[in-house]
Every structure is written in C-alpha cells, then in structure tokens.
C-alpha positions as MATLAB code, in Angstrom:
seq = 'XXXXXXXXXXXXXXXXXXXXXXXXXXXXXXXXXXXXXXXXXXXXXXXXXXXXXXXXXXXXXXXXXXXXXXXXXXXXXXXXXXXXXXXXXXXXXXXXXXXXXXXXXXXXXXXXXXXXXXXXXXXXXXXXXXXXXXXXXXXXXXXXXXXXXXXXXXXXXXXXXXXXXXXXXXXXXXXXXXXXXXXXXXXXXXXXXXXXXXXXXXXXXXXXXXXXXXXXXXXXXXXXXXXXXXXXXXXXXXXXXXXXXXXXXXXXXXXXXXXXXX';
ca = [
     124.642  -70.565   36.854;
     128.454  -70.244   36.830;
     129.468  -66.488   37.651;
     132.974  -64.270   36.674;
     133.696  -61.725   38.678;
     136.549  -59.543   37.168;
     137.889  -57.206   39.320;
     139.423  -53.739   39.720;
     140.404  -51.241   42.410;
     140.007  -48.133   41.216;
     136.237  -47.784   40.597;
     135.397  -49.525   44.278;
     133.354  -47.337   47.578;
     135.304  -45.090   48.419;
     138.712  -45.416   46.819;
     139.965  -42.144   46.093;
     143.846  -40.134   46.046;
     146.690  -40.393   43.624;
     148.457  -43.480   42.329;
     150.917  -43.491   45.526;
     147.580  -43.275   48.364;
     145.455  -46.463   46.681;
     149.014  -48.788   45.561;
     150.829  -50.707   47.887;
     152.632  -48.777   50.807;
     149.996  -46.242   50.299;
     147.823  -44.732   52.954;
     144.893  -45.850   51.738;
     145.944  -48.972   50.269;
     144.429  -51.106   53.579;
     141.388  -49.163   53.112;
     140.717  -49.406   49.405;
     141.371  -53.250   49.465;
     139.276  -53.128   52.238;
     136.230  -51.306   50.283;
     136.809  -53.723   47.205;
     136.293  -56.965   48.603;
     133.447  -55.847   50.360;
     132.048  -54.727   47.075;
     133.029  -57.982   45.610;
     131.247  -59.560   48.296;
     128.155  -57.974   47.659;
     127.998  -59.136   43.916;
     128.154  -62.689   45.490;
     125.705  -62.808   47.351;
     123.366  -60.798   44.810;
     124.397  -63.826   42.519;
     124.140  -66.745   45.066;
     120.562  -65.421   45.863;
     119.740  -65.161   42.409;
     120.473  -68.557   41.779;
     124.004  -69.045   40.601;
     125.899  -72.291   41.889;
     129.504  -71.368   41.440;
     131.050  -67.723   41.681;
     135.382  -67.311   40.452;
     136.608  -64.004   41.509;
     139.725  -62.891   39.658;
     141.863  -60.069   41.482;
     142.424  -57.997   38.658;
     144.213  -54.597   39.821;
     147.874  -54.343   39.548;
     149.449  -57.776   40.899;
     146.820  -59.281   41.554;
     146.723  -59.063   46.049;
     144.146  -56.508   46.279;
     141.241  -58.685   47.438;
     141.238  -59.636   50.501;
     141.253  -63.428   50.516;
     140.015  -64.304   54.420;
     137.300  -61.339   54.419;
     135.701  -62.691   50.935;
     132.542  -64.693   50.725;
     133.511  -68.213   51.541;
     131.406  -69.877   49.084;
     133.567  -68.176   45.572;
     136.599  -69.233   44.270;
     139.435  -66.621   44.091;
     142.151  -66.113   41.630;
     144.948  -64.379   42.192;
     149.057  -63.836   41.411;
     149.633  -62.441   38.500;
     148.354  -63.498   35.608;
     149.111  -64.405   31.741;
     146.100  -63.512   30.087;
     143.778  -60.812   30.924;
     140.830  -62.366   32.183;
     142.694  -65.772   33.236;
     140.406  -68.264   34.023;
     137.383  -67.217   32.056;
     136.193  -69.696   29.144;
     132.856  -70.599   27.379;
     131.637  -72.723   30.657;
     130.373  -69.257   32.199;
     127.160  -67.949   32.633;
     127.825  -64.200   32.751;
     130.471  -61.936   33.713;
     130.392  -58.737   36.259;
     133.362  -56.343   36.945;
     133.124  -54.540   39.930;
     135.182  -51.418   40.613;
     135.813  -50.975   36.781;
     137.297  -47.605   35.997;
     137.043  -45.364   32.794;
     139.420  -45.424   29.813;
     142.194  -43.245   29.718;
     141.523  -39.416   28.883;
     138.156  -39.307   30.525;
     137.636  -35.786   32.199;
     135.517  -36.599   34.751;
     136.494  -39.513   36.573;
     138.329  -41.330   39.295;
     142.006  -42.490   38.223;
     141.107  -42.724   34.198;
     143.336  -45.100   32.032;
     143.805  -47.622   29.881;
     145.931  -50.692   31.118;
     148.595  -48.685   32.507;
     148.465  -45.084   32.978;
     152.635  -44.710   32.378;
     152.560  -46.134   29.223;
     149.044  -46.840   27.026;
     147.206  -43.653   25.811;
     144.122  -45.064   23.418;
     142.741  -48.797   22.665;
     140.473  -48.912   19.949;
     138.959  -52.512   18.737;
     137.643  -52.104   14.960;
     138.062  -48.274   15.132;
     135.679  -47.575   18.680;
     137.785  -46.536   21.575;
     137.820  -48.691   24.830;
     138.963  -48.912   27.744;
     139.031  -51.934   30.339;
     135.288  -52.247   30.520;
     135.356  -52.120   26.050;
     138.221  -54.719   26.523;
     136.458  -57.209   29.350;
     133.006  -57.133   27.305;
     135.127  -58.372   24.127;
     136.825  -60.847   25.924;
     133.643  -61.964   27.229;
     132.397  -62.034   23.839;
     134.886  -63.975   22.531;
     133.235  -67.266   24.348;
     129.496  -65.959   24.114;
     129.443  -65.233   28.028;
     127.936  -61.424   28.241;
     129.072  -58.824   30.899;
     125.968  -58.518   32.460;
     127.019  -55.456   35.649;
     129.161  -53.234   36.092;
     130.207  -51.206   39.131;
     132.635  -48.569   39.216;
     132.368  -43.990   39.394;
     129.574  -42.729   36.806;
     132.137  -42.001   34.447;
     132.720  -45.885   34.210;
     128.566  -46.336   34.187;
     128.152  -43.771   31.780;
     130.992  -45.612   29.414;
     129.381  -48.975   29.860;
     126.139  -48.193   29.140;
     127.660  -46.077   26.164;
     128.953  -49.324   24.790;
     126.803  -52.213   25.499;
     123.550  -50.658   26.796;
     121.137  -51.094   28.722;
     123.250  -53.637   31.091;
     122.732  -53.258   34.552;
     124.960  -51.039   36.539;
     125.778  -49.097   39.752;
     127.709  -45.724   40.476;
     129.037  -45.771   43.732;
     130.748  -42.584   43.129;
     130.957  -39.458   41.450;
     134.655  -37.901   40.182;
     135.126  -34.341   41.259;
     138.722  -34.514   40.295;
     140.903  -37.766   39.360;
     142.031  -38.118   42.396;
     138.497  -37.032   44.387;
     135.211  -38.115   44.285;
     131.419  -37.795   46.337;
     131.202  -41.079   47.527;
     128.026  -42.960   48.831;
     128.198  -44.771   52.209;
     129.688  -48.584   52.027;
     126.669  -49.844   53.575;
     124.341  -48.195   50.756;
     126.700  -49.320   47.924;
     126.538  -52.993   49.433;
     122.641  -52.801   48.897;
     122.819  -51.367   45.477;
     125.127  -53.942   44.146;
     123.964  -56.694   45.654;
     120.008  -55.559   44.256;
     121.652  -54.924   40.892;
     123.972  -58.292   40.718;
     120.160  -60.674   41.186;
     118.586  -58.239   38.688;
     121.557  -58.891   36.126;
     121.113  -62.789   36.303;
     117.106  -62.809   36.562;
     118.019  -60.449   32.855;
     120.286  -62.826   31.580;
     118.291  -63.673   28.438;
     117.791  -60.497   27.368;
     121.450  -59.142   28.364;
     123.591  -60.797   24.744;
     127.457  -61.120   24.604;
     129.303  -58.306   23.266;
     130.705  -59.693   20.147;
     133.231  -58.443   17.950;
     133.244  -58.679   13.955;
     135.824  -60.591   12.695;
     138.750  -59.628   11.662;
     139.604  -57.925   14.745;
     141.726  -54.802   14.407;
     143.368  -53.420   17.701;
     145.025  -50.212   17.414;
     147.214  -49.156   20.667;
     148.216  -45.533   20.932;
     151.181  -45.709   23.374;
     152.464  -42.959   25.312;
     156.448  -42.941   24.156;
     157.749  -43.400   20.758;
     160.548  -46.249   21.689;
     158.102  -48.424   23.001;
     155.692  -48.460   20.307;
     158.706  -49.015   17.982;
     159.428  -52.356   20.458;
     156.162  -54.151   20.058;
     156.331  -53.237   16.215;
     158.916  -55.100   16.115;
     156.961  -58.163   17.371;
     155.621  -60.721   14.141;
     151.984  -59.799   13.202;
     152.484  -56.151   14.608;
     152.661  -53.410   12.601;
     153.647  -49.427   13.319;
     151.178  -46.963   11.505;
     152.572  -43.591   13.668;
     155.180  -42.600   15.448;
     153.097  -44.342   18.989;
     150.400  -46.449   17.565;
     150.713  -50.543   16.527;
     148.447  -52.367   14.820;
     147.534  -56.055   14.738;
     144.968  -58.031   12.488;
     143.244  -61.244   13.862;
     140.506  -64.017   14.668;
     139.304  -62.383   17.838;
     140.526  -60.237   20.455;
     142.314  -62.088   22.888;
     144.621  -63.253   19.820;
     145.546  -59.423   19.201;
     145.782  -58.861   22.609;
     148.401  -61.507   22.929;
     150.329  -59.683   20.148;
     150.159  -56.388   20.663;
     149.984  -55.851   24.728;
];
C-alpha cells in the first residue's frame, strides 16, 4: 500500500492561541510544529504496521516548514516548500489518503482556528452547492484519482464535519474547541495511541472506505471576503461573478476549478 498524508497545523495535540501564537515568530510556533509531526508520526507507523510499503507526507499549513523534517519517521517521504497545486504530489498511484490536524471550514462556532483556505480573504467554498471546507476540498481531490480519504484527525468540530460529509471514515478528536483560540486537549502521549490505532484500522477498512467522488460538471462557488478581490479572479477566463463576493467556475473535476478560481 502507498499512503498520502496531507497535512495541517491547526487541528494537531495541543495547538491552540490566535493566528500570531501558532505562525512563525509565534510563541507557540516551536511547540505546535512540535505536536504536528509527532502526530504525523503516529499515522506512520499505524500505516507501516498495517501493511503499507511507502508513506509521502506533504507539509500542508501555510508555507509549507511546519513539519519537522529530522524528528519525522525516517522511513516516509516528505514534501515540502510551497507548493502549486493543493495536494502536490498526490495522483492515482495511491492507496488512500489521511489528513492529520485538519481543521473546520470557515464559520464553524465551535472550533479551533475555523476557515477556509485563508482566514483574511475566503468566506464559503461550496462544490455542486454543499459547503466545504479543507477536509470537503482534500476528499474531492482525492476523488478525483479514485484514492479515498480514509482518517482524519483534527478538534471534534473537524470530526464532526468529516463524518458529516463522507461518513463513517475513521477518525480521531484530539481536542475539543472552547473558544477559537482555546481548546480541552488530550495528553500527546494518548493522542499518539489513538491515531496510530485508528491509522491500521483505516487501511485494514480500505475496501469498504470508497473515494469521495464528485458529479461532473463540477461547480465551485467561492464566497470571498472583499468585493475587489472577487471582482479580480472574475476577471480570470472561465470565471464568472454572480454577487458582489462570490465567483463561479464550471468544469471536468475539481482540481480544474480549483486552478481557475483559487
């Protein structure tokens, strides 16, 4: 088996504060990439023991230099810098896909850091009229070469939005919002144990676990959060403005509308 790991920072152990505490030059910026890679590290191992012979990690928060590259499992792959595409370096040779320390979309009341993207400047995603967020946006990416996303790790706001969406996948909740910017959080060494126990159980489920697959033609709607930008990507061929902050664009699958629209 051939395993992608997509990552995030905001839904890992512990990571908690504003914007300024978890980015770069923040105080607990150390800490949360600290918490992340260890998460990621869990996933691997629950994969390697389950049976899968290659693992790619893609640092997915911000830049792309929040995993830690010399504290991560030796034995997966790691990409990082930023990137063109969203998931860069996923295709159709994949097994399954997990995303640990996934987040929920934007407007969320009860949850750690909710957005969509980018919290200065996205407000609503919606594929064929349902609203996403990241974990809606992964899952149709996945889709797009039959690979399903098979965990999912993040605050139970995240779960709760996952298992809205694609079911009964498995997931873990290392952490529950009492703010956005606070959260009870469960000891690293206990999250390590649940997400390594639910990354074998996702593989040994594999067959029953399908792709999340999106009806063609794709319609992605993005409701941004200022006028003048959603007038700049109208402007863009194969874009079109239907309110005063929401585009539209028509196409084959989603990583095609993507390109257009985001």
């Amino acid at each position: 088996m051939k395993i992608f790991v997509m990552t995030d920072l905001e839904g890992a152990t512990g990571v908690c504060g504003t914007w300024q505490d978890i980015n770069p030059g923040g105080r607990e910026h150390e800490r949360a990439r600290r918490f992340l890679t260890r998460d990621v590290n869990a996933a691997i191992e629950g994969a390697y023991e389950a049976g899968a012979k290659e693992v790619v990690v893609l640092d997915g928060h911000g830049a792309a230099f929040s995993i830690i590259p010399e504290e991560l499992d030796e034995r997966a792959k790691l990409i990082r810098g930023r990137r063109i595409l969203e998931m860069e370096g996923l295709d159709s040779s994949f097994d399954a896909v997990f995303a640990i320390g996934a987040h929920a979309m934007a407007g969320t009341p009860d949850a750690i850091l909710p957005h969509t993207l980018s919290s200065a400047t996205i407000m609503n995603v919606w594929i064929n009229g349902i609203k996403v967020g990241e974990i809606g946006l992964w899952a149709a990416i996945a889709g797009t070469y039959d690979v399903p996303l098979v965990l999912v790790t993040g605050d139970e706001a995240a779960v709760r939005e996952a298992k809205k969406l694609l079911g009964d996948i498995e997931c873990v909740a290392v952490k529950k919002a009492t703010s956005p910017y606070a959260a009870i959080c469960l000891h690293p060494n206990v999250t390590y144990r649940m997400i390594k126990e639910a990354a074998i159980r996702a593989l040994r489920r594999l067959d029953e676990i399908k792709p999340f697959k999106v009806k063609k033609p794709v319609e992605l709607k993005v409701e941004f959060k200022y006028v003048d930008i959603a007038r700049r990507v109208a402007k863009r061929p194969g874009v079109e403005l239907i309110d005063g902050r929401t585009v539209r664009a028509i196409g084959d699958n989603i990583i095609e509308v993507m390109s257009l629209v985001l």
